[in-house]
Amino acid sequence: MKQSKILIPTKKEAPSDAEALSHVMMERAGYIYQISSGVWSYLPLAYRVIRKVKGIIREEMEKAGAFQMETPSMLPADLWQQTGRYEAYGDTLFKFKDRNDREYILGPTDEEAMTEILRDSIKSYKKLPLVVYQITDKFRDEPRPRYGILRGKEFSMLDGYSFSADQKGLDEAYDLQAQAYRNIFDRAGLNYKVILADSGTIGGDNSQEFSAPAKVGEDVIVYTDGGYAANIEKATSKFTGVQQTAALAELAKKPTPGAHTVDEACETLGVDQGQMLKSMLFMAKMGEDDYQPVMVLMRGNDEVNETKVTNAIDCEELELASEEDTQKYLGAHPGSLGPVGVGEEVKILADNYVKVLVNMACGANDDGFHYVNANIDRDFRVDEFGDFRNVQEGELAPDGYPIKFTNGIEIGHIFKLGTGYSEKLGAKVLDENGRQVNMIMGCYGIGVTRLLSAVAEQNADENGLVWPDSIAPFDVHVIPVNAKKDDQMAMANDLEGQLTAAGYEVLVDDRKERAGVKFADADLIGIPLRVTIGKKAADGIVEVKIRKTGETIEVKQEELVNTVGILLKQLANPTDKQE
Amino acid sequence: MKQSKILIPTKKEAPSDAEALSHVMMERAGYIYQISSGVWSYLPLAYRVIRKVKGIIREEMEKAGAFQMETPSMLPADLWQQTGRYEAYGDTLFKFKDRNDREYILGPTDEEAMTEILRDSIKSYKKLPLVVYQITDKFRDEPRPRYGILRGKEFSMLDGYSFSADQKGLDEAYDLQAQAYRNIFDRAGLNYKVILADSGTIGGDNSQEFSAPAKVGEDVIVYTDGGYAANIEKATSKFTGVQQTAALAELAKKPTPGAHTVDEACETLGVDQGQMLKSMLFMAKMGEDDYQPVMVLMRGNDEVNETKVTNAIDCEELELASEEDTQKYLGAHPGSLGPVGVGEEVKILADNYVKVLVNMACGANDDGFHYVNANIDRDFRVDEFGDFRNVQEGELAPDGYPIKFTNGIEIGHIFKLGTGYSEKLGAKVLDENGRQVNMIMGCYGIGVTRLLSAVAEQNADENGLVWPDSIAPFDVHVIPVNAKKDDQMAMANDLEGQLTAAGYEVLVDDRKERAGVKFADADLIGIPLRVTIGKKAADGIVEVKIRKTGETIEVKQEELVNTVGILLKQLANPTDKQE
């Protein structure tokens, strides 16, 4: 295809608001156009990449026995009210009404609609298991859209759903999807980790996340060289605490004027952070208008992991208590809280590492004062011990290897959902014994447009994008150095014909621009191989440049197709090259 | 693929609200699911048909030099305010706000976004012409969604846009698109007419509509055996009026108590409908809060064509006057209006057929009275004569052939838009002489999901759907009569393998259902060829049934692939069969 016919508005300057390399390069290379904050158009080059990703997804989904369908973007609000997610999603949902005042939302994910459809379609276990998926636009009113198409308000998502009458059906579908996801990301040339994850607002017990390590990743991935990987919300480490054995000293209240942080209190009291209790008060939402105050205790140098706390309490939502609430329940400001003298109405959780301490310091629930030598049971109550902290780098993971941290972009997530949605929406089938049972669901998702960002983020360099051939907009970029010269254009057309006949997708830069402009644009656009037709064309010789490595090779015209095949194969399987 | 793995919820009963055959059969055959009035899900079979249609579209668009991209569904309201369409679309637009109170709409078409993108991307005529297209969901708050997916609130649409710096570029793009549209509809197996059409709210001068004749079509197609075709809004016929020569009689006012219609007045007065003036008062919106009263006169047996009137006045909108307005301007109710004595503030248009009449009857602008022997100029003023009526069956079209009517479904529309949008949005390029000129646009659209309805409507029979092979969800439906018999399933698997290897898409009904159920479902689903594996399977013989004709053929197992090829080719080119 001829470049002059395609809308590719390359730019010399980076957009002023761009923080991520993928964003800078996708805008500069003419892939994307922002029409409103977090709302993007995909120009022809980006669309070609998206189509290739969708093609890979379809092949792998079909192999996994999943069938494509499509639900609408506009969904009746009452359907989402039935599952409680209309409330739970809050401001993240886009809401609107039709001319008859009927309320709709724009779907941010699709458990409700899919469950309703299956409920109305399937009545017997004999028709199950079934796995359906779609690749449609989803909508989330992100408070802070950023990084180009990495976090937008409207984005393309693959979402799949499995329905079965028994656990075995779910397990099999989940495993097939997990394998399909690996295949998809492998084929798309993505570097990723499969990590243990928490299920979040979707619900369900068992879930894995696919995360792409990248500097701009908004998640912290915890991993080891032994293969353990989890997100920070879910990660655990081996407990290495040792019971302290000092004699219990006498509880004493000390003035700590102006000390509002753990650091300041430790300094004033001359106490190590490991002996200071960090005491935080949360309000846990247990149901409609039903809040439980919860104090969480941990060592001063540890961080509270709210997901672990939420799961331990089994609450709907966990919020840090307001000053009003700390005054109401503890009579002090947040900087001076502690467990001593706290009444039964406040539930007290303590991290396992607190259990082994003696003679701890802690806030006195009296602004400007701390206790020293506080001890469990003697001076304060703990209702439940558990793992409530974030792991730290260097600790030993469950696999025995030291923990490392990296930033990651969440690109996929698979859940064993269970029966939460089918219960709420009445999606039942008759089982083998003629009894009504809830369908057991799994759900599976990939951020399709986000995947582009992740691949670009991992592969781009200072000159532009670098696409793996499997999802590149074209395989070969043919550049006649001077498109005004008939012999160069004739050779370009000839090579385009040969390469196309061999099954490659070819972009010919037929623009009457200077060579420097063309080369710079080619680097920006990031097609794997560039074929330059220059002075040696007269001798039947062209130059092939590998975008990823910058290497160049001179090739005889008649050997080009063959060379392209070999180079693309090597790029797809870099180890082959070493052998 | 195995039918047991795919969600195909066939039903015995038609949905109670279904009026159109395509709607009945697509729901009964498990293709579509209504999630809210006019809002549909496409289940796996429908999705496969949609994908095939999209594939045909892509191939033809690429041939026509158009490149695919994708703009978002959510569009900033202010962009639509700049072109005035935020107002003009009124209640048809879905509107909503984000968490920062920024207003959005859901795009019902996309001239604005595309013009903005091209404006910001292209600065010189050297980069033009360019043609872009997308296949995305569009949204319209239809007052009366109906006929299944034929008229829904959310639907899939192909919309293409051409941008050029000169008229020649527009003409070439338009012609290429027109040809691509013909190819698409031909390949999709649609029976359609290319008709002259009015441009409606999109604006622009030159437009053609692609309309599929069908009983449930909401448009009237006017056509002749000579090749003339237009929609009723646009259609014209040869003027065959003859000047009447009777002596002018004296104007007289007659009581016509209780006569509110043309019929009643003619009867009371003993006048022929051809001598009675139908006088209708409209309010033409000329601009913001600027309305012009317009009286339109025609023979009693003619119908006013509001599009022709709108174009003659060049108004933004034409509305029938309210009773309040007829009282204000004419002092009478709508049943008693006429041109005699009407002041200059009311513009009077008359159809060409009125010009040749003498001694007409008409309302007297006095409830319960009509005039007889009214004559032009002597008794009333006409400001402008023109063609303001709908053509009628039997009249001669411009090509000299008699006019016929049929109902049609609008499935495509191509427009030479001109510079309306580029002017409003400032989309200019430098021309060859370095002058800023507005980009000249064309726009082109196909209702993708509507196309399914149209094809289904034209091909379905009382047993179910009948798909042309080019867009059928599968090519061959293999049915082992008894899936519990190992030999039948083994043969089914074998044939599936052979047919798949030959490039056909095969659905195997592996369900343990009665043969009658399977056959009925196969007819409903409408795959072009059914291969039945029954008792003769033991002798290596299967039966092939052609869904469209009901014909059956016995075929030896080893000849099946060959036979399928021949039959599908014959079905695609029915004339080949005759030769």
Short mmCIF file of C-alpha atoms in Angstrom, two decimals, chain A residues 21-402:
data_model
loop_
_atom_site.label_atom_id
_atom_site.label_comp_id
_atom_site.label_asym_id
_atom_site.label_seq_id
_atom_site.Cartn_x
_atom_site.Cartn_y
_atom_site.Cartn_z
CA LEU A 21 7.19 6.75 26.12
CA SER A 22 4.45 4.71 24.44
CA HIS A 23 2.14 7.72 24.52
CA VAL A 24 4.78 10.08 23.13
CA MET A 25 5.68 7.75 20.31
CA MET A 26 2.15 6.66 19.38
CA GLU A 27 1.13 10.30 19.05
CA ARG A 28 4.29 11.36 17.23
CA ALA A 29 4.03 8.41 14.85
CA GLY A 30 0.44 9.27 13.93
CA TYR A 31 -1.21 6.24 15.54
CA ILE A 32 -3.63 7.93 17.92
CA TYR A 33 -5.58 11.16 18.29
CA GLN A 34 -7.09 12.44 21.53
CA ILE A 35 -10.55 13.85 21.01
CA SER A 36 -11.21 14.58 24.67
CA SER A 37 -9.36 13.82 27.90
CA GLY A 38 -8.89 10.04 27.97
CA VAL A 39 -10.97 9.53 24.82
CA TRP A 40 -8.98 8.41 21.80
CA SER A 41 -9.30 7.74 18.12
CA TYR A 42 -7.24 4.98 16.60
CA LEU A 43 -5.84 6.16 13.28
CA PRO A 44 -5.18 3.65 10.49
CA LEU A 45 -1.81 2.39 11.76
CA ALA A 46 -3.08 1.80 15.29
CA TYR A 47 -6.18 0.19 13.89
CA ARG A 48 -4.07 -2.29 11.94
CA VAL A 49 -2.23 -3.23 15.12
CA ILE A 50 -5.53 -3.62 16.98
CA ARG A 51 -6.90 -5.85 14.20
CA LYS A 52 -3.87 -8.09 14.42
CA VAL A 53 -4.22 -8.39 18.18
CA LYS A 54 -7.91 -9.18 17.74
CA GLY A 55 -7.03 -11.79 15.14
CA ILE A 56 -4.63 -13.52 17.52
CA ILE A 57 -7.24 -13.40 20.27
CA ARG A 58 -9.90 -14.96 18.04
CA GLU A 59 -7.66 -17.82 17.01
CA GLU A 60 -6.69 -18.62 20.56
CA MET A 61 -10.25 -18.27 21.87
CA GLU A 62 -11.53 -20.60 19.19
CA LYS A 63 -8.85 -23.13 20.14
CA ALA A 64 -10.00 -22.83 23.76
CA GLY A 65 -13.60 -23.56 22.71
CA ALA A 66 -14.90 -20.04 23.31
CA PHE A 67 -17.32 -18.39 20.90
CA GLN A 68 -17.49 -14.75 20.04
CA MET A 69 -20.64 -12.67 20.43
CA GLU A 70 -21.42 -9.06 21.21
CA THR A 71 -23.52 -7.36 23.83
CA PRO A 72 -24.42 -3.68 23.54
CA SER A 73 -22.52 -0.81 25.14
CA MET A 74 -25.71 0.70 26.53
CA LEU A 75 -27.07 -1.46 29.34
CA PRO A 76 -30.22 -0.96 31.41
CA ALA A 77 -29.32 0.53 34.78
CA ASP A 78 -31.81 -1.73 36.60
CA LEU A 79 -29.82 -4.79 35.59
CA TRP A 80 -26.78 -3.34 37.31
CA GLN A 81 -28.89 -2.34 40.31
CA GLN A 82 -29.88 -5.98 40.77
CA THR A 83 -26.27 -7.00 41.40
CA GLY A 84 -25.42 -3.94 43.49
CA ARG A 85 -22.73 -2.82 41.11
CA TYR A 86 -24.63 0.29 40.03
CA GLU A 87 -23.85 1.53 43.55
CA ALA A 88 -20.45 -0.10 43.89
CA TYR A 89 -19.02 1.41 40.71
CA GLY A 90 -20.20 4.86 41.74
CA ASP A 91 -18.70 7.72 39.74
CA THR A 92 -16.83 5.33 37.48
CA LEU A 93 -20.07 4.53 35.63
CA PHE A 94 -21.27 6.74 32.81
CA LYS A 95 -25.04 7.11 33.23
CA PHE A 96 -27.71 8.51 30.93
CA LYS A 97 -31.42 8.37 30.13
CA ASP A 98 -33.35 7.80 26.93
CA ARG A 99 -36.25 9.94 25.73
CA ASN A 100 -38.62 7.90 27.87
CA ASP A 101 -36.53 8.54 31.00
CA ARG A 102 -35.31 4.99 31.13
CA GLU A 103 -31.87 4.83 32.75
CA TYR A 104 -28.85 3.26 31.10
CA ILE A 105 -25.18 2.89 31.81
CA LEU A 106 -22.26 2.40 29.45
CA GLY A 107 -20.84 -1.02 30.28
CA PRO A 108 -17.43 -1.03 32.04
CA THR A 109 -17.47 -4.86 32.06
CA ASP A 110 -20.27 -7.28 31.33
CA GLU A 111 -21.03 -9.96 33.92
CA GLU A 112 -24.63 -8.75 34.29
CA ALA A 113 -25.65 -8.84 30.65
CA MET A 114 -23.93 -12.14 29.97
CA THR A 115 -25.51 -13.75 33.02
CA GLU A 116 -28.94 -12.51 32.01
CA ILE A 117 -28.54 -13.85 28.49
CA LEU A 118 -27.39 -17.26 29.68
CA ARG A 119 -30.14 -17.33 32.31
CA ASP A 120 -32.77 -16.82 29.61
CA SER A 121 -31.11 -19.18 27.13
CA ILE A 122 -29.99 -22.25 29.08
CA LYS A 123 -32.19 -24.38 31.31
CA SER A 124 -30.29 -27.63 31.72
CA TYR A 125 -26.83 -28.79 32.75
CA LYS A 126 -26.80 -30.76 29.49
CA LYS A 127 -26.18 -27.54 27.55
CA LEU A 128 -23.21 -26.60 29.75
CA PRO A 129 -20.35 -25.80 29.97
CA LEU A 130 -20.36 -22.87 27.55
CA VAL A 131 -17.73 -20.19 27.10
CA VAL A 132 -18.54 -16.93 25.33
CA TYR A 133 -16.45 -13.85 24.76
CA GLN A 134 -16.58 -10.49 23.07
CA ILE A 135 -14.16 -7.77 22.05
CA THR A 136 -16.06 -4.55 22.54
CA ASP A 137 -15.55 -1.02 23.77
CA LYS A 138 -15.85 -0.56 27.49
CA PHE A 139 -16.38 2.68 29.35
CA ARG A 140 -15.02 3.89 32.69
CA ASP A 141 -15.11 7.43 33.96
CA GLU A 142 -11.49 7.36 35.12
CA PRO A 143 -10.72 10.10 37.65
CA ARG A 144 -7.27 10.44 36.09
CA PRO A 145 -6.97 9.15 32.54
CA ARG A 146 -3.33 9.11 31.48
CA TYR A 147 -0.44 7.56 29.60
CA GLY A 148 -2.25 7.87 26.26
CA ILE A 149 -4.39 4.83 25.57
CA LEU A 150 -3.04 2.95 28.60
CA ARG A 151 -5.74 4.34 30.89
CA GLY A 152 -8.61 5.86 28.94
CA LYS A 153 -12.31 6.40 29.46
CA GLU A 154 -13.28 4.30 26.45
CA PHE A 155 -11.17 1.32 25.54
CA SER A 156 -11.33 -1.98 23.74
CA MET A 157 -11.55 -5.04 25.95
CA LEU A 158 -11.76 -8.76 25.46
CA ASP A 159 -14.11 -10.14 28.07
CA GLY A 160 -14.98 -13.81 28.29
CA TYR A 161 -17.37 -15.68 30.55
CA SER A 162 -17.68 -19.36 31.31
CA PHE A 163 -20.84 -20.99 32.60
CA SER A 164 -20.95 -24.49 34.02
CA ALA A 165 -23.12 -26.61 36.23
CA ASP A 166 -20.26 -27.95 38.32
CA GLN A 167 -16.84 -26.97 39.65
CA LYS A 168 -15.09 -29.27 37.19
CA GLY A 169 -16.55 -27.35 34.26
CA LEU A 170 -15.29 -24.10 35.75
CA ASP A 171 -11.82 -25.48 36.45
CA GLU A 172 -11.46 -26.78 32.90
CA ALA A 173 -12.64 -23.54 31.31
CA TYR A 174 -10.36 -21.52 33.61
CA ASP A 175 -7.34 -23.62 32.71
CA LEU A 176 -8.10 -23.37 28.99
CA GLN A 177 -8.46 -19.62 29.26
CA ALA A 178 -5.23 -19.32 31.28
CA GLN A 179 -3.41 -21.19 28.52
CA ALA A 180 -5.08 -19.14 25.79
CA TYR A 181 -4.00 -15.94 27.56
CA ARG A 182 -0.41 -17.13 27.69
CA ASN A 183 -0.56 -17.96 23.99
CA ILE A 184 -2.03 -14.57 23.13
CA PHE A 185 0.60 -12.61 25.05
CA ASP A 186 3.42 -14.81 23.77
CA ARG A 187 2.28 -14.31 20.20
CA ALA A 188 1.87 -10.56 20.70
CA GLY A 189 5.52 -10.40 21.74
CA LEU A 190 4.75 -9.19 25.24
CA ASN A 191 7.03 -9.65 28.24
CA TYR A 192 4.65 -10.48 31.10
CA LYS A 193 4.27 -12.22 34.43
CA VAL A 194 1.37 -14.34 35.60
CA ILE A 195 0.69 -13.25 39.14
CA LEU A 196 -1.60 -14.11 41.99
CA ALA A 197 -4.14 -11.35 42.39
CA ASP A 198 -7.01 -10.25 44.50
CA SER A 199 -10.42 -10.35 42.86
CA GLY A 200 -11.48 -6.79 43.65
CA THR A 201 -15.05 -5.64 43.06
CA ILE A 202 -15.79 -8.41 40.57
CA GLY A 203 -15.86 -10.86 43.44
CA GLY A 204 -14.84 -14.50 43.53
CA ASP A 205 -12.06 -16.43 45.16
CA ASN A 206 -9.49 -17.49 42.67
CA SER A 207 -7.79 -15.16 40.29
CA GLN A 208 -4.63 -14.58 38.33
CA GLU A 209 -3.40 -11.39 36.76
CA PHE A 210 -1.22 -11.01 33.67
CA SER A 211 1.06 -8.05 34.19
CA ALA A 212 3.60 -6.48 31.87
CA PRO A 213 6.69 -5.08 33.61
CA ALA A 214 7.11 -1.46 32.56
CA LYS A 215 8.37 1.74 34.14
CA VAL A 216 4.98 3.46 33.87
CA GLY A 217 3.11 0.45 35.27
CA GLU A 218 0.69 1.53 37.97
CA ASP A 219 0.81 -1.78 39.85
CA VAL A 220 3.63 -3.16 41.98
CA ILE A 221 4.50 -6.70 40.97
CA VAL A 222 6.11 -8.84 43.65
CA TYR A 223 8.19 -11.64 42.18
CA THR A 224 11.14 -13.93 42.76
CA ASP A 225 13.66 -15.77 40.65
CA GLY A 226 11.98 -18.96 41.83
CA GLY A 227 8.82 -18.12 39.86
CA TYR A 228 6.62 -16.70 42.60
CA ALA A 229 4.67 -13.67 41.41
CA ALA A 230 1.80 -11.75 42.96
CA ASN A 231 0.56 -8.23 43.04
CA ILE A 232 1.31 -6.24 46.16
CA GLU A 233 -2.28 -6.59 47.39
CA LYS A 234 -2.03 -10.37 47.38
CA ALA A 235 1.68 -11.07 47.99
CA THR A 236 2.74 -12.86 51.15
CA SER A 237 6.14 -13.65 52.59
CA LYS A 238 7.45 -16.20 55.06
CA PHE A 239 6.91 -15.17 58.65
CA THR A 240 10.31 -14.70 60.26
CA GLY A 241 9.35 -12.99 63.47
CA VAL A 242 10.96 -14.18 66.73
CA GLN A 243 9.25 -13.91 70.08
CA GLN A 244 10.87 -11.19 72.19
CA THR A 245 11.78 -12.32 75.67
CA ALA A 246 12.47 -9.16 77.67
CA ALA A 247 10.65 -8.82 81.00
CA LEU A 248 7.46 -6.82 80.74
CA ALA A 249 8.17 -3.28 81.90
CA GLU A 250 5.66 -0.93 83.44
CA LEU A 251 3.24 0.90 81.11
CA ALA A 252 4.01 4.62 81.12
CA LYS A 253 2.43 7.63 79.38
CA LYS A 254 4.97 10.06 77.94
CA PRO A 255 4.50 13.50 76.43
CA THR A 256 5.33 13.62 72.73
CA PRO A 257 4.39 17.19 71.81
CA GLY A 258 4.18 17.84 68.09
CA ALA A 259 4.88 14.20 67.14
CA HIS A 260 2.23 13.28 64.56
CA THR A 261 4.05 10.59 62.58
CA VAL A 262 5.69 7.30 63.48
CA ASP A 263 9.07 8.85 62.68
CA GLU A 264 8.52 11.83 64.94
CA ALA A 265 7.21 9.74 67.82
CA CYS A 266 10.14 7.29 67.59
CA GLU A 267 12.59 10.16 67.60
CA THR A 268 10.97 11.90 70.58
CA LEU A 269 10.77 8.68 72.61
CA GLY A 270 14.11 7.25 71.43
CA VAL A 271 12.34 4.10 70.30
CA ASP A 272 13.11 1.91 67.28
CA GLN A 273 10.41 1.81 64.55
CA GLY A 274 10.24 -1.94 65.02
CA GLN A 275 9.03 -1.42 68.61
CA MET A 276 6.53 1.31 67.73
CA LEU A 277 2.96 0.33 66.91
CA LYS A 278 1.40 1.99 63.89
CA SER A 279 -2.29 2.19 64.80
CA MET A 280 -4.78 3.04 62.09
CA LEU A 281 -8.54 3.34 62.37
CA PHE A 282 -10.71 2.26 59.43
CA MET A 283 -14.45 2.29 58.87
CA ALA A 284 -15.53 -1.01 57.33
CA LYS A 285 -18.80 -1.00 55.40
CA MET A 286 -20.58 -4.20 56.35
CA GLY A 287 -23.86 -3.43 54.57
CA GLU A 288 -26.22 -0.60 53.73
CA ASP A 289 -25.55 2.12 56.36
CA ASP A 290 -23.76 -0.41 58.55
CA TYR A 291 -20.19 0.61 59.42
CA GLN A 292 -17.80 -1.16 61.81
CA PRO A 293 -14.79 0.75 63.20
CA VAL A 294 -11.64 -1.35 62.89
CA MET A 295 -8.21 -0.59 64.33
CA VAL A 296 -5.26 -2.18 62.57
CA LEU A 297 -1.92 -2.49 64.37
CA MET A 298 1.46 -3.12 62.84
CA ARG A 299 5.10 -2.27 63.31
CA GLY A 300 6.02 1.34 62.57
CA ASN A 301 8.06 0.36 59.53
CA ASP A 302 5.32 -1.76 57.94
CA GLU A 303 2.55 -0.69 55.57
CA VAL A 304 -1.07 -1.70 56.02
CA ASN A 305 -2.41 -3.85 53.20
CA GLU A 306 -6.04 -2.81 52.93
CA THR A 307 -6.98 -5.72 50.70
CA LYS A 308 -5.86 -8.24 53.31
CA VAL A 309 -7.75 -6.32 55.99
CA THR A 310 -10.87 -6.14 53.79
CA ASN A 311 -10.75 -9.87 53.15
CA ALA A 312 -10.23 -10.66 56.87
CA ILE A 313 -13.25 -8.59 57.90
CA ASP A 314 -15.27 -9.63 54.82
CA CYS A 315 -16.57 -6.09 54.42
CA GLU A 316 -17.90 -4.41 51.29
CA GLU A 317 -15.56 -1.47 51.49
CA LEU A 318 -12.80 -0.22 53.75
CA GLU A 319 -12.15 3.47 54.28
CA LEU A 320 -9.64 5.25 56.44
CA ALA A 321 -11.60 6.84 59.32
CA SER A 322 -12.17 10.58 59.17
CA GLU A 323 -10.90 12.82 61.97
CA GLU A 324 -14.47 13.04 63.12
CA ASP A 325 -14.56 9.26 63.51
CA THR A 326 -11.20 9.01 65.31
CA GLN A 327 -12.47 11.65 67.76
CA LYS A 328 -15.76 9.83 68.18
CA TYR A 329 -14.34 6.36 68.81
CA LEU A 330 -10.89 7.13 70.27
CA GLY A 331 -11.01 10.75 71.43
CA ALA A 332 -7.85 11.74 69.57
CA HIS A 333 -6.45 12.80 66.21
CA PRO A 334 -5.08 10.20 63.74
CA GLY A 335 -1.43 10.97 64.76
CA SER A 336 -1.96 9.88 68.36
CA LEU A 337 -3.96 6.66 68.14
CA GLY A 338 -3.23 3.44 69.99
CA PRO A 339 -4.97 0.30 71.26
CA VAL A 340 -4.71 0.89 75.01
CA GLY A 341 -8.14 1.41 76.57
CA VAL A 342 -10.07 0.97 73.32
CA GLY A 343 -13.64 -0.25 73.86
CA GLU A 344 -15.31 -3.37 72.45
CA GLU A 345 -17.16 -1.40 69.76
CA VAL A 346 -13.86 -1.07 67.91
CA LYS A 347 -12.53 -4.30 66.41
CA ILE A 348 -8.75 -4.59 66.81
CA LEU A 349 -6.66 -6.47 64.24
CA ALA A 350 -2.91 -6.87 64.62
CA ASP A 351 -0.33 -8.06 62.16
CA ASN A 352 1.46 -11.30 63.03
CA TYR A 353 4.70 -9.40 63.54
CA VAL A 354 3.10 -7.52 66.41
CA LYS A 355 2.36 -10.75 68.28
CA VAL A 356 6.05 -11.38 69.03
CA LEU A 357 6.78 -7.92 70.42
CA VAL A 358 6.95 -6.88 74.06
CA ASN A 359 7.21 -3.42 75.59
CA MET A 360 5.88 -1.56 72.56
CA ALA A 361 5.38 2.17 72.16
CA CYS A 362 2.05 3.41 70.82
CA GLY A 363 -0.22 6.45 70.65
CA ALA A 364 -2.19 7.14 73.84
CA ASN A 365 -5.47 8.32 72.23
CA ASP A 366 -4.60 11.62 73.86
CA ASP A 367 -3.15 14.22 71.51
CA GLY A 368 0.52 14.85 72.36
CA PHE A 369 1.04 11.67 74.39
CA HIS A 370 2.31 8.15 73.71
CA TYR A 371 2.59 5.06 75.85
CA VAL A 372 5.79 3.08 76.24
CA ASN A 373 5.99 -0.55 77.41
CA ALA A 374 2.55 -1.46 76.21
CA ASN A 375 1.96 -5.21 76.07
CA ILE A 376 -0.66 -7.43 74.48
CA ASP A 377 -3.38 -8.73 76.79
CA ARG A 378 -1.96 -6.97 79.83
CA ASP A 379 -2.51 -3.44 78.38
CA PHE A 380 -4.62 -3.89 75.29
CA ARG A 381 -6.85 -6.32 73.50
CA VAL A 382 -6.27 -7.88 70.05
CA ASP A 383 -9.32 -9.51 68.46
CA GLU A 384 -7.49 -11.15 65.60
CA PHE A 385 -3.93 -11.65 64.44
CA GLY A 386 -3.10 -12.14 60.80
CA ASP A 387 -1.06 -11.07 57.79
CA PHE A 388 -2.20 -7.50 57.27
CA ARG A 389 0.96 -5.87 55.89
CA ASN A 390 2.56 -5.35 52.51
CA VAL A 391 5.56 -7.56 51.87
CA GLN A 392 8.90 -5.80 51.45
CA GLU A 393 11.75 -6.30 49.00
CA GLY A 394 14.31 -8.83 50.22
CA GLU A 395 11.88 -10.85 52.35
CA LEU A 396 11.50 -14.50 51.51
CA ALA A 397 8.55 -15.36 49.30
CA PRO A 398 6.54 -18.55 49.90
CA ASP A 399 8.86 -20.26 47.39
CA GLY A 400 11.88 -19.44 49.56
CA TYR A 401 13.45 -16.95 47.15
CA PRO A 402 14.01 -13.29 48.03
#
